[in-house]
Structure formats: C-alpha cells, structure tokens
Amino acid sequence: MSRPGQGVMLPGSGLGFPPQNVARVVVWEWLNEHSRWRPYTATVCHHIENVLKEDARGSVVLGQVDAQLVPYIIDLQSMHQFRQDTGTMRPVRRNFYDPSSAPGKGIVWEWENDGGAWTAYDMDICITIQNAYEKQHPWLDLSSLGFCYLIYFNSMSQMNRQTRRRRRLRRRLDLAYPLTVGSIPKSQSWPVGASSGQPCSCQQCLLVNSTRAASNAILASQRRKAPPAPPQPPPQPPGGQPGALAVRPSATFAGAALWAAPAAGPTEPTPPPGAPPRSPSAPGGAPTPGQNNLNRPGPQRATGVSARASIPPGVPALPVKNLNGTGPVHPALAGMTGILLCAAGLPVCLTRAPKPILHPPPVSKSDVKPVPGVPGACRKTKKKHLKKSKNPEDVVRRYMQKVKNPPDEDCTICMERLVTASGYEGVLRHKGVRPELVGRLGRCGHMYHLLCLVAMYSNGNKDGSLQCPTCKAIYGEKTGTQPPGKMEFHLIPHSLPGFADTQTIRIVYDIPTGIQGPEHPNPGKKFTARGFPRHCYLPNNEKGRKVLRLLITAWERRLIFTIGTSNTTGESDTVVWNEIHHKTEFGSNLTGHGYPDASYLDNVLAELTAQGVSEAAAKA
C-alpha cells in the first residue's frame, strides 16, 4: 500500500543520561575514524553488560560472542576498544535511549553496500528512520543529520541527492538491546583500579591482563601533571622541566600520546615560552637511555640498521605506523606491542612503517610532453548555464513504450504491483500522467509506472537523461553537478610500478572554492575545495590513453567531482570524488590508491561506462 502523509525532515534524537530510576535501553558504541559513534550489535551489548555486572573494572573479549570480533577487547577501566593484531585503540561509550525507540524494540535499519552486504545505520539515524516509518511518512530527508540522502519508504531505498544513485535498505527485526534501571555512573568517571576476584589463567585472559596492564600505565602517565615552573623570567614551559612529559597526539593510540623529554642541562639556554620541548634526537639533547634506536636520526640509527641483519630468520618485522616525520616511535605503543606478542610467545622486531610515495621526482618543463593521440593539454569547465527545464513527462515518454497489459509484478520504484496504481498517487500530481499507466524502457526492457519515473526524474539533475534504477542503463547523455575548474594532462619521463618501460600520464585537477548553484545541495552557500590541485596518474599505454580520453569526456560532462559530504573528514558542502576512482599515489600502493594494480584500468573503464561514458556511447 502507498504511504500517506507528507515527507519529513527530522532532527536527530538527543543523547545523554536520562533521569535516574527510569528504564532505558543500553547501547554500547565505538568511535570510528570519521568521528562517528558506531553501535555494537544487541548480542555484543548483552555480553558487555553481563561482564559489567560481574566486574565493572574488567575486560570484555568480544570474540566470545561474535566470531568477526575475535581480535577485539574492551577495557572497561579505560573505556577503550583494543585490537590485538594492530594495537589500534578506539574510545567506546555506554549510551542510553528510550525503551520505545528502535533499539528497545530490536529494530535495525540497514543499507546495502557495493559488495552486497548489509550495513547498519548509526543508532541516531536508525531511530530517526524508525520514527518517520512509524508515522507513515513516505520519505525522509537526512540532511539535518549531516547526510545528503533521501529515504523512500515505498521503494525501501536510499538515494544520494547529488548523484541520484540508489541503494536498497531494509528494516530487520533483531534481539532487543539490554534494559537497565537505576543510577549508572558516566563512563568517563569510572575508576582505574585492580580487578577483584581470582584471574583466569587461560591464554586469552593472560593476553587481556597484559593489555590492561599496559593501558593502566598509559592512563596513569596521562593523569600526571608537570611541576610548575619557578617564577623566574623568562618562564619555562612545562615541556622544559626536568622529568616532565610533553603531550602530543597519536593516530594509533586514541588518547594523548606521551613523549619523554630530556632534562635541560645546566648550560643549555632556556627555550622561549610556547616553544616545543627538545626531542632526544635534537642537537644538544642526549638520547634517553633505554629508548628504542628508532628515536635517533639517520646517522645515529646506522648501527640499528646494520644490527637488523643479525635478526634470526623467521622473526617478523612489525612496521610501527602513524609516525610524524622523524619523530620517535611511541614508547607506549612499542611496549604494548611487545607485551602482546610476548604473551602469545612470538618474537618481533619493530621497524619504521614505509611511507607512501605520492609524487614523482621533480620534472623540468622541457621534459613535459603532450600525450600522443590526445589533442590539447587542458580542459576547462565554466559555470553551468541552466537551460530551459525540459518537461519531465516528455523526457520519460521519449525513452518508454506504453504497456497495455502489464504483468503482475512489482514496480521497483514504488514497490506496488504494476497492475495497480503507482505508489506516488496522491503524493505527486502531474498533468496528463495517470497513476495506472505503465511503460517499458526501450533498450533494457524494464517496466515501471510512468508516474514513478516522472517522480524519479523530477528529483534528479533534470538534464534530459534517464537512468534505469534496476540495471543502471543510461538513456540520453548524463551530466553531473561538478563545479567549475581546470583539468590538465601531459607526459612525464618517469614510470609507474608495474609499468617499468612506459612513461606516465599525469592528470592535474584544479577546482577553486565558490558558491553553490541551483543544481547543488545548498544553493547560494559557499563550498570548499580541499586538496587541490589533485595529481593523478595513468600508464602511457593504449589502455591508459583510452582511459584518459574517457576521463576528459567525463570531465566535460561534469561527472568527475560533485559537492557533498567528505567520507574522509565528514565535512559537508565540499568538493568530493564522484564514484570514478583515480590513482593519486605515484610510486607505491600503501593507501590502495597507487600501483601496481593489475585490475585498475579495467575497473575504471567499468565505472566510466556506468556513468554513460564509453567509446561505444560516444559513437552512438
């Protein structure tokens, strides 16, 4: 049946601690790299609550209830999740929701990713979707929660407002999250102390206890405050006091990373206020005894490099990641890694993680050459001039054939039967389009209500093209919402990994900041353009030049970039990639955006075809 009522834009539900002695649903969540709190499943939350009742200062082995979480441990004292195989620590929290909300009823909303797997929404989004669903709203706009998506309940789909790409979503009934009543302390105020009871002697618990010991040592060090500087001019910063600890951030440890600073010598000049503390590897500072050899600069580290040759065969080299420049290895991370591997009976050699090679060596202007077979070296796009809007009904009828006797099957847009009226009846009224009319797309043959396709077209870019929501076949010439900018391309005399005898095509995209137009999410609002100019690389072979020609076509159709929310930083109203992958890492493939990658050229050709950009389409 069609869903009555108006669409809705709902704010996220408020979080926090409800009044005491009131029943509430407990949801444990962890903080991901995009600063979003992701919920554990109800089964895992029940397991954590059971451990919490027995020992509020204990540790939770998540692999006991979920095989996919075998590497993970939660330390209830520090409220951190620890991954045993990588040493990554993430904050966790114990959050509370109303028992009548989605988690209290065991309702989970999920979206289908590119691999066909189902991913749960964040809990606040899940609750917002369920509230709109219960009120029988036909659609929901998630922009108030920071996401440029529309939820359509009739078709159970999620649509990206910029790209018009649709994904399936589903509402699943699962185990309800645990209920609790009474006064519960905030996680941040839980004490750090020794656990009561007799510890288990199994190998897993020994590993957990080792992790907790390292975590406690870090937390105790974090709480330690540097002694105040004596009142003498000029004042000395805390980092310059003997025995003080300078605090610096670390991407691997989810708290403040502690770095030992050397004691200031009697003849050493006092640093000015606000100056960073001298590191052990700085000139004039003696290395701290017992520190790992990686703390020292190149000449001092030479002995350590030669010593690696004496490492026994079979001992793994563990790269320590997230090092800033020439800074030292985090002592706590090195110690924690050693504790874990020793508990498992494994030898290890700590090494510096390799850094990605993002750019080629410097190239002189005389060595830069045009790409053979590709005219010019630059393409510019200007501000889009809006043409007179084409009638949605005329566009849809151009690509459809009327079906007199439709089959008794679902319309995949509104999920109503084709033999009945469109689910958009009463929601969308369009002159001359009856809700029971059904048509067949000419090339792929998929059938839909005519009113459903009119609604889909009206909600998109309205550029005269139509895309089949089932097979993604494109009718007409699809264009995007890429802001104005410049694309340059040329040959450089360097080779990519995997293409030793081939020069490299370098593409440079440059888009300045500007004001969003009527085709963008927030017309009239400023948009940002981070990371430009962006450099991308292709091998100068036949297939690489083919990809370049099609990328030029995609650029001219404004399909390479769009304005939306960054998956990396979470920033909204910024220029982002638009589902056509590029290689931005020149000499390595540590980030997954470099070479060698044997399937990349074929994959990007498939992505371009999905956007309606192909040699066959160009000739048609």
mmCIF file of C-alpha atoms in Angstrom, residues 332-614:
data_model
loop_
_atom_site.group_PDB
_atom_site.id
_atom_site.type_symbol
_atom_site.label_atom_id
_atom_site.label_comp_id
_atom_site.label_asym_id
_atom_site.label_seq_id
_atom_site.Cartn_x
_atom_site.Cartn_y
_atom_site.Cartn_z
ATOM 1 C CA ALA A 332 53.725 3.050 24.988
ATOM 2 C CA LEU A 333 52.805 1.531 21.619
ATOM 3 C CA ALA A 334 56.132 -0.258 21.375
ATOM 4 C CA GLY A 335 55.759 -1.571 24.925
ATOM 5 C CA MET A 336 52.183 -2.667 24.425
ATOM 6 C CA THR A 337 53.058 -4.451 21.183
ATOM 7 C CA GLY A 338 55.908 -6.233 22.927
ATOM 8 C CA ILE A 339 53.648 -7.304 25.807
ATOM 9 C CA LEU A 340 51.037 -8.741 23.470
ATOM 10 C CA LEU A 341 53.475 -10.605 21.252
ATOM 11 C CA CYS A 342 55.421 -11.950 24.207
ATOM 12 C CA ALA A 343 52.188 -13.181 25.792
ATOM 13 C CA ALA A 344 51.485 -15.035 22.560
ATOM 14 C CA GLY A 345 55.024 -16.425 22.509
ATOM 15 C CA LEU A 346 56.026 -14.573 19.334
ATOM 16 C CA PRO A 347 59.355 -12.777 18.699
ATOM 17 C CA VAL A 348 59.161 -9.421 16.945
ATOM 18 C CA CYS A 349 61.390 -6.706 15.515
ATOM 19 C CA LEU A 350 59.919 -3.178 15.492
ATOM 20 C CA THR A 351 60.654 -1.283 12.273
ATOM 21 C CA ARG A 352 59.527 2.010 10.809
ATOM 22 C CA ALA A 353 56.495 1.688 8.535
ATOM 23 C CA PRO A 354 57.154 2.622 4.883
ATOM 24 C CA LYS A 355 55.759 5.955 3.732
ATOM 25 C CA PRO A 356 53.669 6.290 0.574
ATOM 26 C CA ILE A 357 55.359 7.889 -2.442
ATOM 27 C CA LEU A 358 52.686 10.329 -3.552
ATOM 28 C CA HIS A 359 54.588 12.322 -6.192
ATOM 29 C CA PRO A 360 57.275 11.619 -8.822
ATOM 30 C CA PRO A 361 60.721 13.240 -8.759
ATOM 31 C CA PRO A 362 60.781 16.876 -9.936
ATOM 32 C CA VAL A 363 60.252 17.290 -13.681
ATOM 33 C CA SER A 364 61.508 20.267 -15.712
ATOM 34 C CA LYS A 365 59.151 21.983 -18.153
ATOM 35 C CA SER A 366 61.256 20.808 -21.102
ATOM 36 C CA ASP A 367 60.653 17.173 -20.101
ATOM 37 C CA VAL A 368 56.859 17.564 -20.021
ATOM 38 C CA LYS A 369 55.373 16.341 -23.316
ATOM 39 C CA PRO A 370 51.842 16.153 -24.770
ATOM 40 C CA VAL A 371 50.028 12.820 -24.644
ATOM 41 C CA PRO A 372 50.147 11.189 -28.108
ATOM 42 C CA GLY A 373 46.754 10.775 -29.712
ATOM 43 C CA VAL A 374 45.044 13.185 -27.304
ATOM 44 C CA PRO A 375 44.658 16.735 -28.625
ATOM 45 C CA GLY A 376 45.448 19.667 -26.352
ATOM 46 C CA ALA A 377 46.726 19.653 -22.796
ATOM 47 C CA CYS A 378 43.940 21.365 -20.846
ATOM 48 C CA ARG A 379 40.158 21.355 -20.485
ATOM 49 C CA LYS A 380 38.190 23.982 -18.582
ATOM 50 C CA THR A 381 34.623 23.886 -17.363
ATOM 51 C CA LYS A 382 32.747 27.067 -16.631
ATOM 52 C CA LYS A 383 29.724 27.776 -14.529
ATOM 53 C CA LYS A 384 26.769 25.739 -15.723
ATOM 54 C CA HIS A 385 24.236 27.765 -17.657
ATOM 55 C CA LEU A 386 20.809 26.403 -16.820
ATOM 56 C CA LYS A 387 18.799 25.697 -19.911
ATOM 57 C CA LYS A 388 15.056 25.830 -20.027
ATOM 58 C CA SER A 389 13.846 22.875 -17.992
ATOM 59 C CA LYS A 390 12.587 20.012 -20.082
ATOM 60 C CA ASN A 391 9.152 18.708 -19.287
ATOM 61 C CA PRO A 392 9.653 15.572 -17.134
ATOM 62 C CA GLU A 393 6.781 13.795 -18.847
ATOM 63 C CA ASP A 394 8.248 14.458 -22.305
ATOM 64 C CA VAL A 395 11.668 13.132 -21.231
ATOM 65 C CA VAL A 396 10.192 9.955 -19.764
ATOM 66 C CA ARG A 397 7.909 9.300 -22.750
ATOM 67 C CA ARG A 398 10.881 9.722 -25.125
ATOM 68 C CA TYR A 399 12.562 6.608 -23.718
ATOM 69 C CA MET A 400 9.480 4.491 -22.854
ATOM 70 C CA GLN A 401 6.948 2.394 -24.716
ATOM 71 C CA LYS A 402 3.437 2.112 -23.348
ATOM 72 C CA VAL A 403 2.441 -1.318 -21.999
ATOM 73 C CA LYS A 404 -1.262 -2.105 -22.337
ATOM 74 C CA ASN A 405 -1.316 -5.319 -20.295
ATOM 75 C CA PRO A 406 1.439 -5.107 -17.658
ATOM 76 C CA PRO A 407 2.491 -8.275 -15.805
ATOM 77 C CA ASP A 408 1.507 -8.832 -12.175
ATOM 78 C CA GLU A 409 4.894 -7.924 -10.691
ATOM 79 C CA ASP A 410 6.371 -5.164 -8.559
ATOM 80 C CA CYS A 411 7.391 -1.738 -9.768
ATOM 81 C CA THR A 412 10.847 -1.487 -8.211
ATOM 82 C CA ILE A 413 10.455 2.267 -7.614
ATOM 83 C CA CYS A 414 7.264 2.353 -5.537
ATOM 84 C CA MET A 415 7.120 -1.431 -4.756
ATOM 85 C CA GLU A 416 3.425 -1.532 -5.758
ATOM 86 C CA ARG A 417 2.139 -4.048 -8.302
ATOM 87 C CA LEU A 418 2.253 -2.854 -11.905
ATOM 88 C CA VAL A 419 -1.381 -3.853 -12.342
ATOM 89 C CA THR A 420 -2.364 -1.322 -9.635
ATOM 90 C CA ALA A 421 -1.885 2.441 -9.390
ATOM 91 C CA SER A 422 1.529 3.976 -8.684
ATOM 92 C CA GLY A 423 2.576 4.428 -5.066
ATOM 93 C CA TYR A 424 3.067 8.116 -5.863
ATOM 94 C CA GLU A 425 -0.657 8.576 -6.399
ATOM 95 C CA GLY A 426 -1.730 11.340 -4.038
ATOM 96 C CA VAL A 427 1.902 12.290 -3.353
ATOM 97 C CA LEU A 428 2.810 13.585 -6.831
ATOM 98 C CA ARG A 429 0.286 15.011 -9.259
ATOM 99 C CA HIS A 430 1.357 15.571 -12.839
ATOM 100 C CA LYS A 431 -0.924 16.788 -15.555
ATOM 101 C CA GLY A 432 -1.511 14.178 -18.227
ATOM 102 C CA VAL A 433 0.104 11.265 -16.310
ATOM 103 C CA ARG A 434 -2.396 8.793 -14.928
ATOM 104 C CA PRO A 435 -1.121 6.764 -11.940
ATOM 105 C CA GLU A 436 -2.038 3.419 -13.568
ATOM 106 C CA LEU A 437 -0.014 3.970 -16.764
ATOM 107 C CA VAL A 438 2.914 1.540 -17.212
ATOM 108 C CA GLY A 439 5.803 1.803 -19.670
ATOM 109 C CA ARG A 440 8.805 -0.254 -20.795
ATOM 110 C CA LEU A 441 12.242 1.298 -21.238
ATOM 111 C CA GLY A 442 13.265 0.820 -24.857
ATOM 112 C CA ARG A 443 16.781 -0.610 -24.520
ATOM 113 C CA CYS A 444 16.762 -2.687 -21.319
ATOM 114 C CA GLY A 445 13.053 -3.585 -21.259
ATOM 115 C CA HIS A 446 12.411 -2.920 -17.551
ATOM 116 C CA MET A 447 8.888 -1.776 -16.717
ATOM 117 C CA TYR A 448 7.711 0.918 -14.286
ATOM 118 C CA HIS A 449 4.774 3.144 -13.573
ATOM 119 C CA LEU A 450 5.067 6.244 -15.735
ATOM 120 C CA LEU A 451 4.338 8.431 -12.681
ATOM 121 C CA CYS A 452 7.168 6.735 -10.738
ATOM 122 C CA LEU A 453 9.702 7.564 -13.455
ATOM 123 C CA VAL A 454 8.430 11.150 -13.634
ATOM 124 C CA ALA A 455 8.941 11.445 -9.859
ATOM 125 C CA MET A 456 12.456 9.973 -10.116
ATOM 126 C CA TYR A 457 13.422 12.341 -12.949
ATOM 127 C CA SER A 458 11.975 15.389 -11.178
ATOM 128 C CA ASN A 459 14.083 14.614 -8.100
ATOM 129 C CA GLY A 460 17.343 14.402 -10.070
ATOM 130 C CA ASN A 461 19.548 16.642 -12.193
ATOM 131 C CA LYS A 462 16.833 17.192 -14.823
ATOM 132 C CA ASP A 463 19.382 17.183 -17.669
ATOM 133 C CA GLY A 464 17.259 15.303 -20.212
ATOM 134 C CA SER A 465 18.770 11.885 -19.400
ATOM 135 C CA LEU A 466 17.162 8.972 -17.614
ATOM 136 C CA GLN A 467 18.817 6.077 -15.760
ATOM 137 C CA CYS A 468 17.111 2.737 -15.218
ATOM 138 C CA PRO A 469 17.007 2.135 -11.445
ATOM 139 C CA THR A 470 17.277 -1.643 -11.945
ATOM 140 C CA CYS A 471 20.159 -2.160 -14.377
ATOM 141 C CA LYS A 472 21.569 1.427 -14.348
ATOM 142 C CA ALA A 473 21.301 1.698 -18.149
ATOM 143 C CA ILE A 474 21.503 5.362 -19.173
ATOM 144 C CA TYR A 475 19.218 6.926 -21.769
ATOM 145 C CA GLY A 476 20.469 10.187 -23.218
ATOM 146 C CA GLU A 477 23.645 11.999 -22.113
ATOM 147 C CA LYS A 478 24.079 12.047 -18.366
ATOM 148 C CA THR A 479 25.644 15.159 -16.851
ATOM 149 C CA GLY A 480 26.686 15.915 -13.284
ATOM 150 C CA THR A 481 26.994 18.821 -10.872
ATOM 151 C CA GLN A 482 30.775 19.298 -10.872
ATOM 152 C CA PRO A 483 31.739 22.920 -10.070
ATOM 153 C CA PRO A 484 33.884 24.966 -12.496
ATOM 154 C CA GLY A 485 37.575 24.119 -12.747
ATOM 155 C CA LYS A 486 40.504 23.068 -14.907
ATOM 156 C CA MET A 487 41.885 19.668 -15.996
ATOM 157 C CA GLU A 488 45.456 19.403 -17.324
ATOM 158 C CA PHE A 489 47.215 16.297 -18.669
ATOM 159 C CA HIS A 490 50.716 15.595 -20.022
ATOM 160 C CA LEU A 491 53.511 13.009 -20.140
ATOM 161 C CA ILE A 492 56.328 12.885 -17.592
ATOM 162 C CA PRO A 493 59.554 10.827 -18.062
ATOM 163 C CA HIS A 494 59.001 8.509 -15.078
ATOM 164 C CA SER A 495 57.494 5.030 -14.817
ATOM 165 C CA LEU A 496 54.803 3.704 -12.517
ATOM 166 C CA PRO A 497 55.358 0.490 -10.521
ATOM 167 C CA GLY A 498 54.352 -2.379 -12.776
ATOM 168 C CA PHE A 499 54.961 -0.347 -15.961
ATOM 169 C CA ALA A 500 58.750 -0.183 -15.992
ATOM 170 C CA ASP A 501 59.156 0.520 -19.735
ATOM 171 C CA THR A 502 56.320 3.038 -20.002
ATOM 172 C CA GLN A 503 56.186 6.745 -19.314
ATOM 173 C CA THR A 504 53.442 8.202 -17.144
ATOM 174 C CA ILE A 505 50.391 10.334 -17.903
ATOM 175 C CA ARG A 506 49.896 12.898 -15.156
ATOM 176 C CA ILE A 507 46.466 14.491 -14.728
ATOM 177 C CA VAL A 508 46.103 17.637 -12.624
ATOM 178 C CA TYR A 509 42.628 18.688 -11.458
ATOM 179 C CA ASP A 510 42.167 22.155 -10.006
ATOM 180 C CA ILE A 511 38.847 23.438 -8.650
ATOM 181 C CA PRO A 512 38.667 26.655 -6.612
ATOM 182 C CA THR A 513 36.208 27.362 -3.823
ATOM 183 C CA GLY A 514 32.989 29.056 -4.848
ATOM 184 C CA ILE A 515 29.260 29.450 -4.354
ATOM 185 C CA GLN A 516 26.859 26.565 -4.909
ATOM 186 C CA GLY A 517 24.478 26.841 -7.842
ATOM 187 C CA PRO A 518 20.840 25.767 -8.107
ATOM 188 C CA GLU A 519 21.886 22.213 -9.019
ATOM 189 C CA HIS A 520 23.853 21.784 -5.758
ATOM 190 C CA PRO A 521 22.672 20.699 -2.268
ATOM 191 C CA ASN A 522 22.629 24.217 -0.746
ATOM 192 C CA PRO A 523 22.245 26.897 -3.468
ATOM 193 C CA GLY A 524 23.854 30.205 -2.575
ATOM 194 C CA LYS A 525 26.045 28.697 0.138
ATOM 195 C CA LYS A 526 29.848 28.653 -0.112
ATOM 196 C CA PHE A 527 31.566 25.337 -0.868
ATOM 197 C CA THR A 528 35.155 24.372 -0.048
ATOM 198 C CA ALA A 529 37.688 22.601 -2.292
ATOM 199 C CA ARG A 530 40.256 20.775 -0.149
ATOM 200 C CA GLY A 531 43.437 19.190 -1.504
ATOM 201 C CA PHE A 532 43.531 20.907 -4.895
ATOM 202 C CA PRO A 533 45.310 20.728 -7.221
ATOM 203 C CA ARG A 534 44.973 16.931 -7.176
ATOM 204 C CA HIS A 535 47.501 14.858 -9.125
ATOM 205 C CA CYS A 536 46.505 11.522 -10.672
ATOM 206 C CA TYR A 537 48.490 9.016 -12.734
ATOM 207 C CA LEU A 538 47.959 6.614 -15.661
ATOM 208 C CA PRO A 539 50.419 4.472 -17.637
ATOM 209 C CA ASN A 540 51.126 5.782 -21.133
ATOM 210 C CA ASN A 541 49.959 2.676 -22.993
ATOM 211 C CA GLU A 542 46.983 2.054 -25.258
ATOM 212 C CA LYS A 543 44.533 1.331 -22.440
ATOM 213 C CA GLY A 544 45.863 4.207 -20.319
ATOM 214 C CA ARG A 545 45.315 6.686 -23.173
ATOM 215 C CA LYS A 546 41.811 5.271 -23.681
ATOM 216 C CA VAL A 547 41.045 5.906 -20.015
ATOM 217 C CA LEU A 548 42.396 9.465 -20.366
ATOM 218 C CA ARG A 549 40.145 10.213 -23.361
ATOM 219 C CA LEU A 550 37.094 8.977 -21.451
ATOM 220 C CA LEU A 551 38.093 10.901 -18.318
ATOM 221 C CA ILE A 552 38.231 14.059 -20.455
ATOM 222 C CA THR A 553 34.695 13.322 -21.655
ATOM 223 C CA ALA A 554 33.556 12.704 -18.059
ATOM 224 C CA TRP A 555 35.188 15.997 -17.004
ATOM 225 C CA GLU A 556 33.384 17.903 -19.747
ATOM 226 C CA ARG A 557 30.107 16.325 -18.613
ATOM 227 C CA ARG A 558 30.873 17.381 -15.015
ATOM 228 C CA LEU A 559 30.976 13.804 -13.689
ATOM 229 C CA ILE A 560 34.423 13.573 -12.028
ATOM 230 C CA PHE A 561 33.592 15.601 -8.904
ATOM 231 C CA THR A 562 30.485 16.733 -7.091
ATOM 232 C CA ILE A 563 29.628 18.720 -3.961
ATOM 233 C CA GLY A 564 28.687 16.695 -0.916
ATOM 234 C CA THR A 565 30.000 15.332 2.375
ATOM 235 C CA SER A 566 33.579 14.024 2.581
ATOM 236 C CA ASN A 567 33.847 10.366 3.633
ATOM 237 C CA THR A 568 37.328 11.073 4.983
ATOM 238 C CA THR A 569 36.773 14.174 7.111
ATOM 239 C CA GLY A 570 32.982 14.323 7.428
ATOM 240 C CA GLU A 571 32.999 17.913 6.134
ATOM 241 C CA SER A 572 29.844 18.919 4.265
ATOM 242 C CA ASP A 573 29.497 21.342 1.337
ATOM 243 C CA THR A 574 32.883 20.392 -0.072
ATOM 244 C CA VAL A 575 34.155 19.035 -3.409
ATOM 245 C CA VAL A 576 34.354 15.217 -3.367
ATOM 246 C CA TRP A 577 35.088 12.440 -5.855
ATOM 247 C CA ASN A 578 32.032 11.158 -7.747
ATOM 248 C CA GLU A 579 32.361 7.352 -7.963
ATOM 249 C CA ILE A 580 35.119 7.327 -10.626
ATOM 250 C CA HIS A 581 38.274 6.137 -8.875
ATOM 251 C CA HIS A 582 41.662 7.730 -9.584
ATOM 252 C CA LYS A 583 45.208 6.732 -8.674
ATOM 253 C CA THR A 584 46.749 9.545 -6.607
ATOM 254 C CA GLU A 585 49.790 7.636 -5.263
ATOM 255 C CA PHE A 586 52.671 7.646 -7.741
ATOM 256 C CA GLY A 587 55.425 5.316 -6.528
ATOM 257 C CA SER A 588 53.708 2.894 -4.127
ATOM 258 C CA ASN A 589 50.352 1.377 -3.236
ATOM 259 C CA LEU A 590 50.265 1.677 0.545
ATOM 260 C CA THR A 591 46.965 3.571 0.614
ATOM 261 C CA GLY A 592 45.244 1.481 -2.061
ATOM 262 C CA HIS A 593 45.314 4.455 -4.448
ATOM 263 C CA GLY A 594 48.524 3.582 -6.283
ATOM 264 C CA TYR A 595 50.299 0.995 -8.411
ATOM 265 C CA PRO A 596 50.835 -1.847 -9.091
ATOM 266 C CA ASP A 597 47.156 -2.660 -9.539
ATOM 267 C CA ALA A 598 46.551 -5.055 -12.422
ATOM 268 C CA SER A 599 42.765 -4.569 -12.477
ATOM 269 C CA TYR A 600 42.576 -0.782 -12.066
ATOM 270 C CA LEU A 601 42.308 0.225 -15.742
ATOM 271 C CA ASP A 602 39.534 -2.306 -16.366
ATOM 272 C CA ASN A 603 37.733 -1.240 -13.192
ATOM 273 C CA VAL A 604 37.810 2.467 -14.039
ATOM 274 C CA LEU A 605 36.562 1.727 -17.560
ATOM 275 C CA ALA A 606 33.620 -0.100 -15.992
ATOM 276 C CA GLU A 607 32.969 2.863 -13.663
ATOM 277 C CA LEU A 608 33.023 5.255 -16.612
ATOM 278 C CA THR A 609 30.605 3.020 -18.522
ATOM 279 C CA ALA A 610 28.285 3.055 -15.502
ATOM 280 C CA GLN A 611 28.234 6.867 -15.824
ATOM 281 C CA GLY A 612 27.358 6.597 -19.520
ATOM 282 C CA VAL A 613 30.897 7.411 -20.686
ATOM 283 C CA SER A 614 32.284 4.861 -23.156
#
